[in-house]
Amino acid sequence: MAGLRARTRDLRHRIEQTAAVVRDRLTAHTWSVVQATLAAVIAWTVAGGLVQDHSPFFAPIAAVIALNASGGERGSNALKLLTGVFIGIGAGELALAVDVGELVTMSAATLLAMLVAVAINAERIVIGQAAASAILTTIFIGDGSPGIDRLVDALIGAGVALVFSQLLFPARLVALLRRIEVDALGEMSGMLTGVAQALDEEGDVSSQQMVNRLGDLSRPMAELSRAREASMTTIRLSTIRWGDPQPVLDEDEIIERLILLGESCLFLCRSTAAMGAHERRELVPIVSGMADVLATLADDLSSREAREQAVEQALMIARMYGPGRPDDDQVTQATHLAVEMVATDIMLFAGIRFEEVEEVLQGDLEDPRIPPPPGVPWLPWLRWHPRLGPVRDRFARWGPGPRRPGGPRRFGRWRPGPPG
């Protein structure tokens, strides 16, 4: 009976975990699915009204596929899709002109469309869309639609997608980047927590355990790098460039600091694993404390209070561990340095100025200024007129916080000197 109850509890726990994951997915993607559905309906309606006596299936297909991308890539996705549609329809119409049987016609159109897309060095999405358009063109022979009607349908669908992605619901890059930052902070916190648990166990920390812990951080770090590149591409290719790109540039600088923080966490994990068993157990509260700091940031990244609390906790942990002694061995010195590096990068990530970090670490500056996180503009492409200040402020309140004035500060990477 006890075993049955245990299995029941385990099953219920798994069901709850799965339900939570599904709920999070739906919460994250429902709005984008609604947008794509609405765009498909509008594209079908517009295309059916402009071109009579045909089934405008290309229009909703183009609209949905163009919007089926992350927020910052939907505009370029629409243009790529349009390229593939043009190639596919052209290849399909050319194959239909030869008319050597349905199967041969479809095969020839598909082959020609994909070869043309490959010849122009198109991306995979363009090659796939070219093939799909060629297949649809040759299959729906009896709908009476000439090639020009299909091209018009594709233009309408892509046009609706561009209106949705660039004007009505533009990519809120700051919000997208901040979600990626939260994920990365959560992974860093989880890695440090796992390392602290491994340090607390009896015996040595195996190399495989450490490799697994460090490997867990590779995905979020790669996501951060890709997010920086994608944000700059989106600014160049979207309507955001007509407005104020400064909030995105500010967030790009924050991601740069977060990447450096991840490197410091890796250094801390590697140095602690190389220490003796007794020293490792002494480091358990240090590593787990830094994990709690990162979890505090991830829980409420858009709050200045959370950043202030994280800085205070990181400083307390760094001072509790101390600067080390001159006669410490190299591994111990490296560990002291790693703790200071993590605390330093947490302060920089929280927004403390580079010039003030060393003073804070040494205790010369007791109350460093932590600016509020930049806000998230609701319409990034819109450049506000000064008279619209109250309206702008009202929109800004919908975001995570007020925008920090001033441009980004570029600085080199500072590292504290060796202990002692």
XYZ file of C-alpha atoms in Angstrom:
420
model
C 0.000 0.000 0.000
C 2.780 2.401 0.866
C 4.470 1.654 -2.462
C 1.227 2.364 -4.333
C 0.803 5.707 -2.570
C 4.410 6.615 -3.424
C 3.878 5.761 -7.095
C 0.642 7.755 -7.100
C 2.386 10.796 -5.642
C 5.171 10.464 -8.200
C 2.673 10.211 -11.052
C 0.743 13.225 -9.775
C 3.971 15.209 -9.483
C 4.911 14.376 -13.067
C 1.454 15.335 -14.314
C 1.686 18.672 -12.500
C 5.133 19.326 -13.952
C 3.954 18.497 -17.483
C 0.874 20.690 -17.051
C 3.063 23.569 -15.887
C 5.341 23.202 -18.928
C 2.350 23.110 -21.302
C 0.811 26.141 -19.603
C 4.054 28.106 -19.948
C 4.291 27.206 -23.641
C 0.722 28.294 -24.283
C 1.254 31.527 -22.383
C 4.379 32.312 -24.380
C 3.005 31.505 -27.848
C -0.781 32.001 -27.805
C -0.637 35.650 -28.854
C 1.635 34.913 -31.828
C -0.696 32.090 -32.919
C -3.693 34.438 -32.693
C -1.830 37.016 -34.796
C -1.014 34.439 -37.476
C -4.629 33.221 -37.573
C -5.978 36.759 -37.878
C -3.457 37.558 -40.619
C -4.509 34.427 -42.542
C -8.190 35.439 -42.380
C -7.429 38.979 -43.548
C -5.163 37.774 -46.363
C -7.818 35.302 -47.585
C -10.517 37.994 -47.477
C -8.436 40.630 -49.286
C -7.125 38.240 -51.946
C -10.590 36.787 -52.581
C -12.034 40.250 -53.036
C -9.334 41.531 -55.384
C -9.064 38.492 -57.652
C -12.382 36.908 -58.588
C -13.216 33.295 -59.505
C -10.325 31.544 -57.831
C -9.318 30.039 -54.505
C -6.698 32.340 -52.941
C -4.983 29.640 -50.884
C -1.518 31.147 -51.376
C -2.441 34.322 -49.492
C -3.207 32.807 -46.045
C -0.366 30.312 -46.416
C 2.098 33.124 -47.097
C 0.794 35.163 -44.160
C 1.022 32.304 -41.652
C 4.457 31.075 -42.711
C 5.863 34.616 -42.738
C 4.704 35.196 -39.155
C 5.941 31.804 -37.965
C 9.227 33.130 -36.608
C 10.537 34.847 -33.516
C 9.418 38.438 -33.132
C 12.638 40.001 -34.375
C 12.794 37.856 -37.529
C 9.240 38.034 -38.835
C 9.894 40.857 -41.301
C 12.898 39.208 -42.933
C 11.014 35.900 -42.807
C 8.228 37.427 -44.929
C 10.710 38.567 -47.571
C 12.430 35.166 -47.633
C 9.070 33.445 -47.984
C 8.096 35.764 -50.822
C 11.299 34.893 -52.655
C 10.570 31.188 -52.316
C 6.973 31.639 -53.457
C 8.036 33.534 -56.574
C 10.567 30.847 -57.475
C 8.120 28.009 -56.815
C 5.220 29.525 -58.737
C 7.478 30.377 -61.657
C 8.851 26.832 -61.779
C 5.333 25.390 -61.462
C 3.938 27.504 -64.287
C 6.883 26.591 -66.500
C 6.335 22.891 -65.821
C 2.595 23.223 -66.491
C 3.346 24.780 -69.861
C 5.133 21.577 -70.896
C 2.263 19.371 -69.556
C 3.761 15.868 -69.633
C 1.574 14.267 -66.988
C 0.666 15.225 -63.441
C 3.359 13.255 -61.635
C 6.156 14.245 -64.005
C 5.011 17.855 -63.990
C 5.044 18.057 -60.191
C 8.430 16.347 -59.991
C 9.981 18.606 -62.595
C 8.552 21.749 -60.977
C 9.801 20.759 -57.529
C 13.252 19.886 -58.816
C 13.563 23.094 -60.823
C 12.347 25.287 -57.939
C 14.802 23.815 -55.455
C 17.716 23.985 -57.913
C 17.029 27.656 -58.624
C 16.855 28.418 -54.880
C 20.127 26.567 -54.303
C 21.753 28.361 -57.245
C 21.052 31.777 -55.706
C 22.430 30.553 -52.364
C 19.069 30.871 -50.625
C 18.460 29.785 -47.050
C 16.692 26.563 -46.145
C 13.358 28.303 -45.575
C 13.473 29.727 -49.114
C 14.328 26.329 -50.637
C 11.490 24.639 -48.767
C 8.990 27.346 -49.639
C 9.997 27.238 -53.298
C 9.383 23.491 -53.387
C 6.047 23.810 -51.563
C 4.857 26.554 -53.913
C 5.843 24.534 -56.973
C 3.932 21.504 -55.649
C 0.807 23.528 -54.866
C 0.948 25.226 -58.241
C 1.056 21.957 -60.149
C -1.477 20.113 -57.974
C -4.228 22.746 -58.139
C -4.371 22.740 -61.937
C -8.131 22.752 -62.075
C -8.777 25.853 -59.996
C -8.570 28.072 -63.072
C -6.070 30.470 -61.495
C -3.307 31.734 -63.778
C 0.185 32.235 -62.439
C -0.275 35.985 -62.050
C -3.192 35.392 -59.657
C -1.052 33.140 -57.490
C 1.685 35.747 -57.419
C -0.826 38.392 -56.380
C -2.053 36.083 -53.599
C 1.504 35.612 -52.356
C 2.121 39.367 -52.410
C -1.068 39.987 -50.447
C -0.210 37.356 -47.833
C 3.331 38.635 -47.378
C 2.066 42.214 -47.325
C -0.402 41.438 -44.537
C 2.384 39.710 -42.610
C 4.627 42.768 -42.998
C 1.871 45.091 -41.769
C 1.370 42.864 -38.719
C 5.074 42.410 -37.967
C 6.319 45.933 -38.707
C 3.463 48.321 -37.908
C 0.661 46.831 -35.827
C 2.601 44.357 -33.673
C 6.312 45.127 -34.119
C 8.980 43.120 -32.379
C 9.490 44.316 -28.816
C 13.167 43.536 -28.889
C 13.872 44.709 -25.355
C 11.235 42.343 -23.979
C 12.561 39.471 -26.114
C 16.137 40.074 -25.012
C 15.103 40.311 -21.380
C 13.379 36.921 -21.529
C 16.577 35.406 -22.888
C 18.510 37.085 -20.061
C 16.133 35.568 -17.503
C 16.651 32.103 -19.004
C 20.434 32.543 -18.938
C 20.407 33.722 -15.323
C 18.256 30.746 -14.372
C 20.708 28.362 -16.037
C 23.667 30.016 -14.293
C 21.894 29.771 -10.956
C 21.041 26.135 -11.553
C 24.625 25.349 -12.521
C 26.022 26.943 -9.358
C 23.415 25.164 -7.249
C 24.370 21.819 -8.768
C 28.067 22.495 -8.224
C 27.401 23.466 -4.584
C 25.534 20.199 -4.042
C 28.407 18.257 -5.623
C 30.918 20.068 -3.393
C 28.893 19.157 -0.312
C 28.952 15.454 -1.090
C 31.582 13.140 0.304
C 34.428 12.238 -2.006
C 35.840 13.952 -5.033
C 33.844 15.763 -7.666
C 34.219 13.635 -10.781
C 35.359 15.250 -14.004
C 32.211 13.957 -15.705
C 30.030 15.722 -13.143
C 31.845 18.973 -13.741
C 31.679 18.604 -17.517
C 27.933 18.037 -17.261
C 27.496 21.095 -15.053
C 29.517 23.345 -17.340
C 27.816 21.933 -20.425
C 24.426 23.010 -19.100
C 25.479 26.618 -19.604
C 26.446 26.278 -23.259
C 22.897 26.637 -24.616
C 21.915 29.882 -22.817
C 25.314 31.433 -23.572
C 24.859 30.619 -27.255
C 21.328 32.060 -27.095
C 22.712 35.308 -25.682
C 25.232 35.631 -28.508
C 22.596 34.891 -31.139
C 20.215 37.375 -29.529
C 22.800 40.167 -29.795
C 23.364 39.469 -33.489
C 19.643 39.145 -34.235
C 18.798 42.407 -32.440
C 21.270 44.385 -34.544
C 19.967 42.754 -37.733
C 16.391 43.573 -36.766
C 17.255 47.222 -36.163
C 18.802 47.448 -39.634
C 15.971 45.671 -41.467
C 12.813 46.684 -39.615
C 10.805 49.806 -38.906
C 12.555 50.126 -35.542
C 15.347 51.987 -37.325
C 12.863 54.820 -37.969
C 12.299 55.261 -34.257
C 14.549 55.180 -31.217
C 16.957 52.189 -31.193
C 18.595 53.325 -27.953
C 16.661 50.951 -25.642
C 17.815 47.998 -27.757
C 21.419 49.251 -27.687
C 21.214 49.599 -23.906
C 19.925 46.038 -23.579
C 22.647 44.816 -25.927
C 25.219 46.240 -23.526
C 23.500 44.459 -20.630
C 23.738 41.163 -22.525
C 27.455 41.795 -22.997
C 27.827 42.079 -19.228
C 25.725 38.948 -18.724
C 27.998 36.948 -21.026
C 30.987 38.044 -18.939
C 29.094 37.046 -15.793
C 28.585 33.574 -17.236
C 32.317 33.279 -17.884
C 33.020 34.251 -14.268
C 30.594 31.608 -13.011
C 32.368 29.002 -15.111
C 35.711 30.076 -13.651
C 34.306 29.824 -10.120
C 33.002 26.297 -10.744
C 36.278 25.086 -12.198
C 38.430 26.588 -9.458
C 36.295 25.219 -6.598
C 36.331 21.715 -8.085
C 40.140 21.736 -8.055
C 40.384 22.394 -4.298
C 40.765 19.833 -1.516
C 37.749 18.112 0.053
C 37.781 20.214 3.238
C 38.155 23.503 1.369
C 35.387 22.529 -1.039
C 32.915 22.018 1.795
C 33.801 25.474 3.132
C 32.943 26.897 -0.281
C 29.447 25.376 -0.370
C 27.726 28.445 1.188
C 29.727 30.747 -1.093
C 28.736 28.987 -4.326
C 25.133 28.410 -3.238
C 24.917 32.045 -2.099
C 25.972 33.279 -5.533
C 23.366 30.932 -7.032
C 20.722 32.596 -4.859
C 21.885 36.022 -6.048
C 21.423 35.036 -9.682
C 18.023 33.517 -8.867
C 16.994 36.830 -7.269
C 17.879 38.656 -10.482
C 16.068 36.117 -12.655
C 12.896 36.276 -10.553
C 12.435 40.017 -11.077
C 14.920 41.268 -13.646
C 12.939 44.427 -14.383
C 13.015 45.633 -10.774
C 15.650 48.007 -9.450
C 14.944 46.729 -5.934
C 15.837 43.190 -7.003
C 19.094 44.432 -8.518
C 19.944 46.348 -5.363
C 19.255 43.261 -3.262
C 21.414 41.131 -5.574
C 24.338 43.561 -5.326
C 24.061 43.671 -1.538
C 24.043 39.865 -1.275
C 26.942 39.460 -3.707
C 29.057 41.969 -1.793
C 28.280 40.269 1.522
C 29.342 36.886 0.111
C 32.537 38.271 -1.453
C 33.540 40.017 1.795
C 32.637 36.943 3.842
C 35.047 34.840 1.799
C 37.704 37.519 2.033
C 40.603 38.516 -0.221
C 42.793 35.535 0.641
C 46.315 35.396 2.078
C 49.676 35.850 0.357
C 50.815 32.334 1.333
C 47.763 30.598 -0.206
C 48.437 28.119 -2.973
C 47.578 29.009 -6.567
C 44.265 27.158 -6.607
C 43.060 28.946 -3.472
C 44.146 32.303 -4.860
C 42.292 31.533 -8.084
C 39.150 30.685 -6.102
C 39.283 33.964 -4.170
C 39.750 35.755 -7.481
C 36.809 33.886 -9.000
C 34.493 34.939 -6.162
C 35.508 38.582 -6.663
C 35.008 38.247 -10.410
C 31.450 36.961 -9.968
C 30.631 39.757 -7.517
C 32.180 42.317 -9.868
C 30.207 41.139 -12.884
C 26.978 41.037 -10.873
C 27.488 44.690 -9.977
C 28.229 45.628 -13.581
C 25.183 43.700 -14.769
C 23.020 45.444 -12.169
C 24.061 48.782 -13.649
C 26.780 50.088 -11.327
C 29.230 52.220 -13.234
C 32.562 50.675 -14.099
C 34.427 53.502 -12.340
C 32.617 52.760 -9.060
C 33.001 48.975 -8.925
C 36.472 48.887 -7.363
C 35.469 51.493 -4.772
C 32.432 49.382 -3.841
C 34.519 46.221 -3.478
C 37.028 47.991 -1.248
C 34.281 49.531 0.890
C 35.088 53.132 -0.074
C 31.666 53.615 -1.648
C 28.822 52.441 0.569
C 25.811 53.480 -1.533
C 26.449 52.985 -5.262
C 23.798 54.240 -7.648
C 21.895 51.470 -9.442
C 19.796 52.945 -12.268
C 16.341 51.561 -13.033
C 16.261 49.016 -15.858
C 15.403 50.530 -19.260
C 11.724 50.399 -20.158
C 10.196 48.451 -23.016
C 8.753 50.724 -25.758
C 5.342 49.579 -26.935
C 5.784 50.822 -30.519
C 9.551 50.761 -31.166
C 9.228 52.253 -34.654
C 7.462 55.396 -33.451
C 9.639 58.424 -32.738
C 7.756 60.404 -30.131
C 7.222 64.115 -30.469
C 8.049 66.098 -27.286
C 4.401 67.134 -26.965
C 3.427 63.476 -26.726
C 5.464 62.989 -23.558
C 2.471 62.096 -21.329
C 1.296 59.494 -23.854
C 4.813 58.067 -24.105
C 5.045 57.819 -20.320
C 1.719 56.009 -20.198
C 2.960 53.425 -22.720
C 6.265 53.111 -20.864
C 4.438 52.173 -17.677
C 3.197 49.081 -19.477
C 6.818 47.951 -19.726
C 9.166 46.715 -16.984
C 10.290 50.171 -15.904
C 11.312 53.668 -16.948
C 13.935 54.074 -19.597
C 17.391 55.072 -18.413
C 18.445 58.276 -20.182
C 21.733 58.562 -21.970
C 23.638 56.356 -24.354
C 25.426 53.127 -23.651
C 28.793 53.180 -21.938
C 31.509 51.153 -23.567
C 34.293 49.962 -21.357
C 36.987 47.332 -21.131
C 36.802 44.330 -18.886
C 38.174 44.997 -15.386
C 39.470 42.256 -13.189
C 40.613 42.665 -9.590
C 44.264 42.025 -8.908
C 45.610 38.823 -7.361
C 44.711 38.265 -3.704
C 47.200 39.573 -1.160
